[in-house]
């Protein structure tokens, strides 16, 4: 039997089109929508985008998260908001303007949707409703550095409360000793290259979402052999116009793994995820306080996006360069002030000597 050649897309029915499109990832599906009118119409089907989101973020399979996504615009909008990277290449002039709209942003408006993969396999999905122990009327939260510690709090219907581990069975290279890892760094390299992190912030009040993570680690710290911790840093540069003096802040997401089991054969090499937290850092090297952090998170939801990971690294490098310039200028200023004090002291001593002589 010889199949008849397809000479016109109209010869195919919508069921065939749907079967084709449901096999695509989000980026390809968006591109396919531009091919023809039929693809464009079918690509608006929310079921297709729900499948795309569930394959990308396991946490979106939860009923409560599905309801949240539906109430904020649907799965297609969610993917468009959360798949691209947040980018911010502009560092505005230093200025200050007090933010007096405290009542317009509430910690309870925010939801954290976090997914971690290692070599395309989901190892952790967690959802945190609101910002724990936070209240705009709570002086402790408003005046202290902002921090969300994902493993410090229990979340609603959390199916992943158990310990998160990685082992040789997950694809980790076997390590027979600390000395071996000190020499070749193979375990560290595999962990840094294999981990994929998504930290999505949703504001249910304004119905917006954004992924504050850089997907891949932007840097890290290999602590061997002084300790058995591996630290990875993810994040993005977030606009903070009229919120903090430097106008931009760095979202710092820290992930820490600890080697808990290493035996001579290497077959039992095991890493435990011991920490996953988000902080907001300013140009001075400090951390944004709780009051300002709410507005920073809200601002991040509407900033520019890009699929180019290189732009993420570029914005991080630009931020670090300006931050270093500010530190150097502060050091120069302190040295000038110190020199001035010395001169004043010498002059005062000379005057005293002249007076008594």
mmCIF file of C-alpha atoms in Angstrom:
data_model
loop_
_atom_site.group_PDB
_atom_site.id
_atom_site.type_symbol
_atom_site.label_atom_id
_atom_site.label_comp_id
_atom_site.label_asym_id
_atom_site.label_seq_id
_atom_site.Cartn_x
_atom_site.Cartn_y
_atom_site.Cartn_z
ATOM 1 C CA UNK A 1 0.000 0.000 0.000
ATOM 2 C CA UNK A 2 1.417 3.378 -1.052
ATOM 3 C CA UNK A 3 0.331 6.482 0.872
ATOM 4 C CA UNK A 4 -0.927 9.349 -1.241
ATOM 5 C CA UNK A 5 1.395 12.375 -1.168
ATOM 6 C CA UNK A 6 0.252 15.420 0.795
ATOM 7 C CA UNK A 7 0.215 18.416 -1.533
ATOM 8 C CA UNK A 8 -1.924 20.733 0.565
ATOM 9 C CA UNK A 9 -2.057 21.297 4.323
ATOM 10 C CA UNK A 10 -5.834 21.541 4.008
ATOM 11 C CA UNK A 11 -5.898 17.811 3.209
ATOM 12 C CA UNK A 12 -5.038 17.109 6.834
ATOM 13 C CA UNK A 13 -7.682 17.415 9.533
ATOM 14 C CA UNK A 14 -7.272 19.188 12.868
ATOM 15 C CA UNK A 15 -6.784 15.937 14.791
ATOM 16 C CA UNK A 16 -3.603 15.262 12.836
ATOM 17 C CA UNK A 17 -2.452 18.843 13.398
ATOM 18 C CA UNK A 18 -3.112 18.560 17.112
ATOM 19 C CA UNK A 19 -1.199 15.264 17.292
ATOM 20 C CA UNK A 20 1.768 16.954 15.620
ATOM 21 C CA UNK A 21 1.756 20.027 17.833
ATOM 22 C CA UNK A 22 1.374 18.170 21.121
ATOM 23 C CA UNK A 23 4.784 16.577 20.564
ATOM 24 C CA UNK A 24 6.611 19.901 20.426
ATOM 25 C CA UNK A 25 8.379 21.828 23.155
ATOM 26 C CA UNK A 26 7.295 25.361 23.978
ATOM 27 C CA UNK A 27 9.743 27.214 21.745
ATOM 28 C CA UNK A 28 8.978 25.029 18.719
ATOM 29 C CA UNK A 29 5.244 25.223 19.382
ATOM 30 C CA UNK A 30 5.405 29.024 19.401
ATOM 31 C CA UNK A 31 7.306 28.948 16.103
ATOM 32 C CA UNK A 32 4.863 26.461 14.568
ATOM 33 C CA UNK A 33 2.011 28.856 15.298
ATOM 34 C CA UNK A 34 3.484 31.147 12.640
ATOM 35 C CA UNK A 35 3.466 28.467 9.913
ATOM 36 C CA UNK A 36 -0.187 28.512 8.924
ATOM 37 C CA UNK A 37 -3.634 29.571 10.107
ATOM 38 C CA UNK A 38 -4.528 26.046 11.226
ATOM 39 C CA UNK A 39 -1.429 25.723 13.417
ATOM 40 C CA UNK A 40 -2.025 29.202 14.835
ATOM 41 C CA UNK A 41 -5.602 28.351 15.813
ATOM 42 C CA UNK A 42 -4.736 24.986 17.358
ATOM 43 C CA UNK A 43 -1.676 26.356 19.193
ATOM 44 C CA UNK A 44 -4.022 28.504 21.292
ATOM 45 C CA UNK A 45 -5.367 25.342 22.938
ATOM 46 C CA UNK A 46 -4.513 25.560 26.634
ATOM 47 C CA UNK A 47 -4.123 21.778 26.847
ATOM 48 C CA UNK A 48 -1.057 21.965 24.616
ATOM 49 C CA UNK A 49 0.543 24.601 26.806
ATOM 50 C CA UNK A 50 -0.393 22.747 29.968
ATOM 51 C CA UNK A 51 1.526 19.730 28.634
ATOM 52 C CA UNK A 52 4.480 21.968 27.740
ATOM 53 C CA UNK A 53 4.530 23.482 31.235
ATOM 54 C CA UNK A 54 4.190 20.140 33.008
ATOM 55 C CA UNK A 55 7.141 18.725 31.051
ATOM 56 C CA UNK A 56 9.201 21.808 31.915
ATOM 57 C CA UNK A 57 8.048 22.305 35.534
ATOM 58 C CA UNK A 58 6.803 19.253 37.432
ATOM 59 C CA UNK A 59 5.231 21.502 40.066
ATOM 60 C CA UNK A 60 2.641 22.707 37.518
ATOM 61 C CA UNK A 61 1.023 19.259 37.651
ATOM 62 C CA UNK A 62 -0.335 20.057 41.110
ATOM 63 C CA UNK A 63 -4.018 20.988 41.222
ATOM 64 C CA UNK A 64 -3.451 24.094 43.351
ATOM 65 C CA UNK A 65 -0.762 25.352 40.965
ATOM 66 C CA UNK A 66 -2.988 24.618 37.961
ATOM 67 C CA UNK A 67 -5.713 26.730 39.547
ATOM 68 C CA UNK A 68 -3.226 29.515 40.239
ATOM 69 C CA UNK A 69 -1.971 29.515 36.631
ATOM 70 C CA UNK A 70 -5.500 29.489 35.250
ATOM 71 C CA UNK A 71 -6.464 32.443 37.441
ATOM 72 C CA UNK A 72 -3.456 34.496 36.282
ATOM 73 C CA UNK A 73 -3.966 34.121 32.523
ATOM 74 C CA UNK A 74 -3.463 30.473 31.619
ATOM 75 C CA UNK A 75 -0.607 28.140 30.723
ATOM 76 C CA UNK A 76 0.389 29.843 27.466
ATOM 77 C CA UNK A 77 0.906 33.153 29.270
ATOM 78 C CA UNK A 78 2.671 31.380 32.133
ATOM 79 C CA UNK A 79 5.158 29.797 29.735
ATOM 80 C CA UNK A 80 5.748 33.087 27.895
ATOM 81 C CA UNK A 81 6.403 34.859 31.217
ATOM 82 C CA UNK A 82 8.532 32.219 32.916
ATOM 83 C CA UNK A 83 10.563 30.429 30.245
ATOM 84 C CA UNK A 84 12.728 33.416 29.141
ATOM 85 C CA UNK A 85 15.473 34.827 31.354
ATOM 86 C CA UNK A 86 15.124 38.126 33.186
ATOM 87 C CA UNK A 87 17.681 40.562 31.793
ATOM 88 C CA UNK A 88 18.735 44.036 32.847
ATOM 89 C CA UNK A 89 21.761 45.535 31.097
ATOM 90 C CA UNK A 90 21.197 49.096 32.267
ATOM 91 C CA UNK A 91 22.564 50.382 35.557
ATOM 92 C CA UNK A 92 20.905 53.792 36.167
ATOM 93 C CA UNK A 93 22.434 56.785 37.891
ATOM 94 C CA UNK A 94 22.559 56.738 41.669
ATOM 95 C CA UNK A 95 19.470 58.356 43.171
ATOM 96 C CA UNK A 96 17.001 57.899 45.971
ATOM 97 C CA UNK A 97 13.245 58.142 46.207
ATOM 98 C CA UNK A 98 11.276 56.761 49.105
ATOM 99 C CA UNK A 99 8.619 54.201 48.279
ATOM 100 C CA UNK A 100 5.434 55.014 50.145
ATOM 101 C CA UNK A 101 3.034 52.468 48.681
ATOM 102 C CA UNK A 102 3.539 49.843 51.356
ATOM 103 C CA UNK A 103 -0.110 48.898 51.479
ATOM 104 C CA UNK A 104 -0.150 48.072 47.736
ATOM 105 C CA UNK A 105 2.093 45.003 48.088
ATOM 106 C CA UNK A 106 1.496 42.169 50.524
ATOM 107 C CA UNK A 107 3.723 39.137 51.263
ATOM 108 C CA UNK A 108 0.654 36.935 50.853
ATOM 109 C CA UNK A 109 0.392 38.004 47.182
ATOM 110 C CA UNK A 110 3.508 36.043 46.218
ATOM 111 C CA UNK A 111 3.881 32.347 45.432
ATOM 112 C CA UNK A 112 7.235 30.618 44.879
ATOM 113 C CA UNK A 113 7.218 27.703 42.409
ATOM 114 C CA UNK A 114 10.564 25.928 42.469
ATOM 115 C CA UNK A 115 11.771 23.017 40.339
ATOM 116 C CA UNK A 116 15.209 21.407 40.299
ATOM 117 C CA UNK A 117 16.436 18.990 37.649
ATOM 118 C CA UNK A 118 19.630 17.028 37.338
ATOM 119 C CA UNK A 119 20.406 15.851 33.809
ATOM 120 C CA UNK A 120 16.778 16.433 32.750
ATOM 121 C CA UNK A 121 15.389 14.428 35.694
ATOM 122 C CA UNK A 122 13.322 16.279 38.293
ATOM 123 C CA UNK A 123 14.790 15.809 41.760
ATOM 124 C CA UNK A 124 12.720 18.386 43.641
ATOM 125 C CA UNK A 125 9.520 20.387 43.156
ATOM 126 C CA UNK A 126 8.291 22.710 45.868
ATOM 127 C CA UNK A 127 5.625 25.405 46.147
ATOM 128 C CA UNK A 128 5.645 28.077 48.833
ATOM 129 C CA UNK A 129 2.508 30.191 49.309
ATOM 130 C CA UNK A 130 3.279 33.671 50.551
ATOM 131 C CA UNK A 131 6.501 34.762 52.227
ATOM 132 C CA UNK A 132 6.834 32.908 55.556
ATOM 133 C CA UNK A 133 6.815 34.937 58.767
ATOM 134 C CA UNK A 134 6.365 38.124 56.765
ATOM 135 C CA UNK A 135 3.910 40.935 57.216
ATOM 136 C CA UNK A 136 4.011 44.544 56.060
ATOM 137 C CA UNK A 137 2.998 45.444 59.611
ATOM 138 C CA UNK A 138 5.741 43.283 61.134
ATOM 139 C CA UNK A 139 8.723 45.456 62.031
ATOM 140 C CA UNK A 140 11.002 42.430 62.117
ATOM 141 C CA UNK A 141 10.342 41.569 58.476
ATOM 142 C CA UNK A 142 10.356 45.158 57.221
ATOM 143 C CA UNK A 143 13.691 46.085 58.799
ATOM 144 C CA UNK A 144 15.645 42.829 58.392
ATOM 145 C CA UNK A 145 17.397 41.473 55.296
ATOM 146 C CA UNK A 146 15.017 39.673 52.959
ATOM 147 C CA UNK A 147 15.500 35.909 52.663
ATOM 148 C CA UNK A 148 13.344 32.984 51.597
ATOM 149 C CA UNK A 149 14.721 29.659 52.824
ATOM 150 C CA UNK A 150 12.832 27.044 50.857
ATOM 151 C CA UNK A 151 13.697 24.171 53.169
ATOM 152 C CA UNK A 152 13.062 26.126 56.336
ATOM 153 C CA UNK A 153 9.290 26.031 55.997
ATOM 154 C CA UNK A 154 6.607 23.485 55.275
ATOM 155 C CA UNK A 155 4.382 24.315 52.310
ATOM 156 C CA UNK A 156 0.817 23.420 51.423
ATOM 157 C CA UNK A 157 0.356 19.772 50.325
ATOM 158 C CA UNK A 158 4.104 19.374 49.906
ATOM 159 C CA UNK A 159 4.843 16.004 48.328
ATOM 160 C CA UNK A 160 8.609 16.584 48.434
ATOM 161 C CA UNK A 161 9.247 17.127 52.125
ATOM 162 C CA UNK A 162 11.681 14.210 52.231
ATOM 163 C CA UNK A 163 15.420 14.635 51.863
ATOM 164 C CA UNK A 164 16.654 15.522 48.360
ATOM 165 C CA UNK A 165 19.665 13.436 47.366
ATOM 166 C CA UNK A 166 21.815 12.721 44.337
ATOM 167 C CA UNK A 167 23.830 9.548 43.910
ATOM 168 C CA UNK A 168 25.714 7.522 41.336
ATOM 169 C CA UNK A 169 22.397 6.005 40.224
ATOM 170 C CA UNK A 170 21.274 9.523 39.202
ATOM 171 C CA UNK A 171 24.363 10.007 37.043
ATOM 172 C CA UNK A 172 26.896 11.369 39.530
ATOM 173 C CA UNK A 173 30.465 10.253 38.798
ATOM 174 C CA UNK A 174 31.814 7.901 41.481
ATOM 175 C CA UNK A 175 34.300 9.460 43.891
ATOM 176 C CA UNK A 176 36.517 7.126 45.856
ATOM 177 C CA UNK A 177 38.056 9.758 48.140
ATOM 178 C CA UNK A 178 38.274 13.448 48.948
ATOM 179 C CA UNK A 179 41.840 13.410 47.678
ATOM 180 C CA UNK A 180 40.692 12.244 44.257
ATOM 181 C CA UNK A 181 38.046 14.967 44.024
ATOM 182 C CA UNK A 182 40.648 17.526 45.112
ATOM 183 C CA UNK A 183 42.798 16.557 42.149
ATOM 184 C CA UNK A 184 40.321 16.237 39.289
ATOM 185 C CA UNK A 185 37.175 18.082 40.481
ATOM 186 C CA UNK A 186 35.064 15.730 38.394
ATOM 187 C CA UNK A 187 32.139 15.563 40.814
ATOM 188 C CA UNK A 188 32.031 19.368 41.133
ATOM 189 C CA UNK A 189 32.101 19.826 37.354
ATOM 190 C CA UNK A 190 29.316 17.301 36.764
ATOM 191 C CA UNK A 191 27.150 18.872 39.458
ATOM 192 C CA UNK A 192 27.629 22.427 38.176
ATOM 193 C CA UNK A 193 26.923 21.447 34.561
ATOM 194 C CA UNK A 194 24.056 19.075 35.315
ATOM 195 C CA UNK A 195 21.885 21.086 37.735
ATOM 196 C CA UNK A 196 18.986 23.122 36.333
ATOM 197 C CA UNK A 197 17.033 25.425 38.648
ATOM 198 C CA UNK A 198 13.801 27.334 38.103
ATOM 199 C CA UNK A 199 12.459 29.698 40.774
ATOM 200 C CA UNK A 200 9.232 31.303 39.590
ATOM 201 C CA UNK A 201 7.592 34.111 41.521
ATOM 202 C CA UNK A 202 3.865 34.610 40.909
ATOM 203 C CA UNK A 203 1.926 37.604 42.149
ATOM 204 C CA UNK A 204 -1.664 36.432 42.367
ATOM 205 C CA UNK A 205 -2.936 39.972 42.905
ATOM 206 C CA UNK A 206 -1.548 41.548 39.715
ATOM 207 C CA UNK A 207 -1.673 38.205 37.813
ATOM 208 C CA UNK A 208 1.960 38.265 36.706
ATOM 209 C CA UNK A 209 4.829 35.780 36.939
ATOM 210 C CA UNK A 210 8.571 35.705 36.281
ATOM 211 C CA UNK A 211 11.446 33.263 36.650
ATOM 212 C CA UNK A 212 14.117 34.842 38.850
ATOM 213 C CA UNK A 213 16.592 32.032 38.295
ATOM 214 C CA UNK A 214 19.246 31.861 35.588
ATOM 215 C CA UNK A 215 18.355 28.195 34.905
ATOM 216 C CA UNK A 216 22.076 27.261 34.887
ATOM 217 C CA UNK A 217 24.510 28.260 37.623
ATOM 218 C CA UNK A 218 26.205 31.625 37.024
ATOM 219 C CA UNK A 219 28.996 30.789 39.485
ATOM 220 C CA UNK A 220 29.766 28.607 42.473
ATOM 221 C CA UNK A 221 32.214 27.611 45.165
ATOM 222 C CA UNK A 222 34.054 24.322 45.381
ATOM 223 C CA UNK A 223 34.947 23.978 49.033
ATOM 224 C CA UNK A 224 36.973 20.797 48.868
ATOM 225 C CA UNK A 225 38.913 19.713 50.829
ATOM 226 C CA UNK A 226 38.216 22.089 53.730
ATOM 227 C CA UNK A 227 34.578 21.032 53.803
ATOM 228 C CA UNK A 228 32.260 18.686 51.976
ATOM 229 C CA UNK A 229 29.960 21.365 50.586
ATOM 230 C CA UNK A 230 29.367 22.354 46.976
ATOM 231 C CA UNK A 231 27.721 25.766 46.521
ATOM 232 C CA UNK A 232 25.990 26.898 43.319
ATOM 233 C CA UNK A 233 24.699 30.416 42.676
ATOM 234 C CA UNK A 234 21.806 31.229 40.360
ATOM 235 C CA UNK A 235 19.859 34.433 39.911
ATOM 236 C CA UNK A 236 19.326 37.553 37.851
ATOM 237 C CA UNK A 237 19.737 41.331 37.894
ATOM 238 C CA UNK A 238 16.420 42.922 38.801
ATOM 239 C CA UNK A 239 15.363 46.556 38.285
ATOM 240 C CA UNK A 240 14.639 48.475 41.478
ATOM 241 C CA UNK A 241 13.977 52.002 40.242
ATOM 242 C CA UNK A 242 13.039 54.375 43.080
ATOM 243 C CA UNK A 243 13.247 51.471 45.542
ATOM 244 C CA UNK A 244 16.945 51.366 46.389
ATOM 245 C CA UNK A 245 19.588 54.044 45.658
ATOM 246 C CA UNK A 246 21.493 52.008 43.044
ATOM 247 C CA UNK A 247 18.246 51.356 41.093
ATOM 248 C CA UNK A 248 19.087 47.668 40.496
ATOM 249 C CA UNK A 249 19.643 44.671 42.777
ATOM 250 C CA UNK A 250 20.923 41.168 42.324
ATOM 251 C CA UNK A 251 18.637 38.239 43.025
ATOM 252 C CA UNK A 252 20.937 35.662 44.621
ATOM 253 C CA UNK A 253 19.706 32.067 44.746
ATOM 254 C CA UNK A 254 22.082 29.828 46.690
ATOM 255 C CA UNK A 255 22.017 26.040 46.476
ATOM 256 C CA UNK A 256 24.230 23.945 48.724
ATOM 257 C CA UNK A 257 24.947 20.228 48.401
ATOM 258 C CA UNK A 258 26.876 18.253 50.997
ATOM 259 C CA UNK A 259 28.738 15.029 50.353
ATOM 260 C CA UNK A 260 27.393 12.667 52.995
ATOM 261 C CA UNK A 261 28.686 9.343 51.782
ATOM 262 C CA UNK A 262 31.938 8.546 49.991
ATOM 263 C CA UNK A 263 33.369 5.041 50.073
ATOM 264 C CA UNK A 264 36.453 3.483 48.554
ATOM 265 C CA UNK A 265 34.620 1.881 45.622
ATOM 266 C CA UNK A 266 32.899 5.157 44.716
ATOM 267 C CA UNK A 267 29.615 3.367 44.000
ATOM 268 C CA UNK A 268 27.933 4.882 47.062
ATOM 269 C CA UNK A 269 28.817 8.532 46.418
ATOM 270 C CA UNK A 270 25.858 10.563 47.715
ATOM 271 C CA UNK A 271 25.097 14.293 47.880
ATOM 272 C CA UNK A 272 22.330 15.850 49.996
ATOM 273 C CA UNK A 273 20.665 19.165 49.145
ATOM 274 C CA UNK A 274 20.992 21.008 52.451
ATOM 275 C CA UNK A 275 20.120 24.593 51.520
ATOM 276 C CA UNK A 276 18.162 26.513 48.900
ATOM 277 C CA UNK A 277 17.474 30.170 49.572
ATOM 278 C CA UNK A 278 16.812 33.465 47.798
ATOM 279 C CA UNK A 279 18.228 36.843 48.848
ATOM 280 C CA UNK A 280 18.343 40.268 47.211
ATOM 281 C CA UNK A 281 21.736 41.963 47.252
ATOM 282 C CA UNK A 282 22.484 45.646 46.716
ATOM 283 C CA UNK A 283 25.529 47.348 45.205
ATOM 284 C CA UNK A 284 27.097 47.906 48.628
ATOM 285 C CA UNK A 285 27.288 44.163 49.207
ATOM 286 C CA UNK A 286 24.448 44.219 51.735
ATOM 287 C CA UNK A 287 20.988 42.724 51.461
ATOM 288 C CA UNK A 288 17.726 44.463 50.664
ATOM 289 C CA UNK A 289 15.374 44.650 53.627
ATOM 290 C CA UNK A 290 11.953 43.044 53.696
ATOM 291 C CA UNK A 291 9.985 46.236 53.108
ATOM 292 C CA UNK A 292 11.842 47.118 49.910
ATOM 293 C CA UNK A 293 12.073 43.506 48.738
ATOM 294 C CA UNK A 294 8.328 43.300 48.141
ATOM 295 C CA UNK A 295 8.520 46.144 45.647
ATOM 296 C CA UNK A 296 11.611 44.657 44.004
ATOM 297 C CA UNK A 297 9.765 41.379 43.451
ATOM 298 C CA UNK A 298 6.783 43.233 42.045
ATOM 299 C CA UNK A 299 9.051 45.240 39.719
ATOM 300 C CA UNK A 300 10.740 42.053 38.486
ATOM 301 C CA UNK A 301 7.459 40.730 37.141
ATOM 302 C CA UNK A 302 7.348 43.334 34.384
ATOM 303 C CA UNK A 303 11.015 43.663 33.398
ATOM 304 C CA UNK A 304 12.581 42.620 30.076
ATOM 305 C CA UNK A 305 12.976 38.958 29.075
ATOM 306 C CA UNK A 306 15.266 37.091 26.688
ATOM 307 C CA UNK A 307 16.024 33.495 25.698
ATOM 308 C CA UNK A 308 19.722 34.360 25.370
ATOM 309 C CA UNK A 309 21.657 33.013 28.367
ATOM 310 C CA UNK A 310 24.624 35.121 27.268
ATOM 311 C CA UNK A 311 22.653 38.273 28.100
ATOM 312 C CA UNK A 312 22.118 36.977 31.624
ATOM 313 C CA UNK A 313 25.858 36.523 32.095
ATOM 314 C CA UNK A 314 26.495 39.926 30.526
ATOM 315 C CA UNK A 315 24.111 41.674 32.924
ATOM 316 C CA UNK A 316 25.712 39.859 35.894
ATOM 317 C CA UNK A 317 29.194 40.904 34.754
ATOM 318 C CA UNK A 318 28.060 44.501 34.303
ATOM 319 C CA UNK A 319 26.537 44.512 37.781
ATOM 320 C CA UNK A 320 29.734 43.076 39.302
ATOM 321 C CA UNK A 321 31.896 45.629 37.471
ATOM 322 C CA UNK A 322 29.844 48.583 38.716
ATOM 323 C CA UNK A 323 29.743 47.056 42.189
ATOM 324 C CA UNK A 324 33.547 46.778 42.220
ATOM 325 C CA UNK A 325 33.862 50.376 41.023
ATOM 326 C CA UNK A 326 31.641 51.530 43.889
ATOM 327 C CA UNK A 327 33.742 49.545 46.395
ATOM 328 C CA UNK A 328 36.968 51.004 45.013
ATOM 329 C CA UNK A 329 35.572 54.529 45.174
ATOM 330 C CA UNK A 330 34.495 53.971 48.794
ATOM 331 C CA UNK A 331 37.994 52.757 49.641
ATOM 332 C CA UNK A 332 39.526 55.811 47.949
ATOM 333 C CA UNK A 333 37.111 58.062 49.828
ATOM 334 C CA UNK A 334 37.943 56.399 53.153
ATOM 335 C CA UNK A 335 41.646 56.767 52.419
ATOM 336 C CA UNK A 336 41.181 60.455 51.621
ATOM 337 C CA UNK A 337 39.237 60.993 54.846
ATOM 338 C CA UNK A 338 41.840 59.073 56.820
ATOM 339 C CA UNK A 339 44.603 61.147 55.238
ATOM 340 C CA UNK A 340 42.722 64.334 56.080
ATOM 341 C CA UNK A 341 42.360 63.265 59.716
ATOM 342 C CA UNK A 342 46.098 62.569 59.873
ATOM 343 C CA UNK A 343 46.902 65.998 58.456
ATOM 344 C CA UNK A 344 44.510 67.670 60.896
ATOM 345 C CA UNK A 345 46.082 65.716 63.736
ATOM 346 C CA UNK A 346 49.590 66.728 62.688
ATOM 347 C CA UNK A 347 48.524 70.357 62.339
ATOM 348 C CA UNK A 348 46.862 70.300 65.761
ATOM 349 C CA UNK A 349 49.953 68.738 67.319
ATOM 350 C CA UNK A 350 52.173 71.375 65.699
ATOM 351 C CA UNK A 351 49.959 74.181 67.024
ATOM 352 C CA UNK A 352 50.091 72.724 70.509
ATOM 353 C CA UNK A 353 53.851 72.474 70.331
ATOM 354 C CA UNK A 354 54.119 76.090 69.214
ATOM 355 C CA UNK A 355 51.758 77.181 71.978
ATOM 356 C CA UNK A 356 53.699 75.525 74.770
ATOM 357 C CA UNK A 357 57.031 76.584 73.365
#
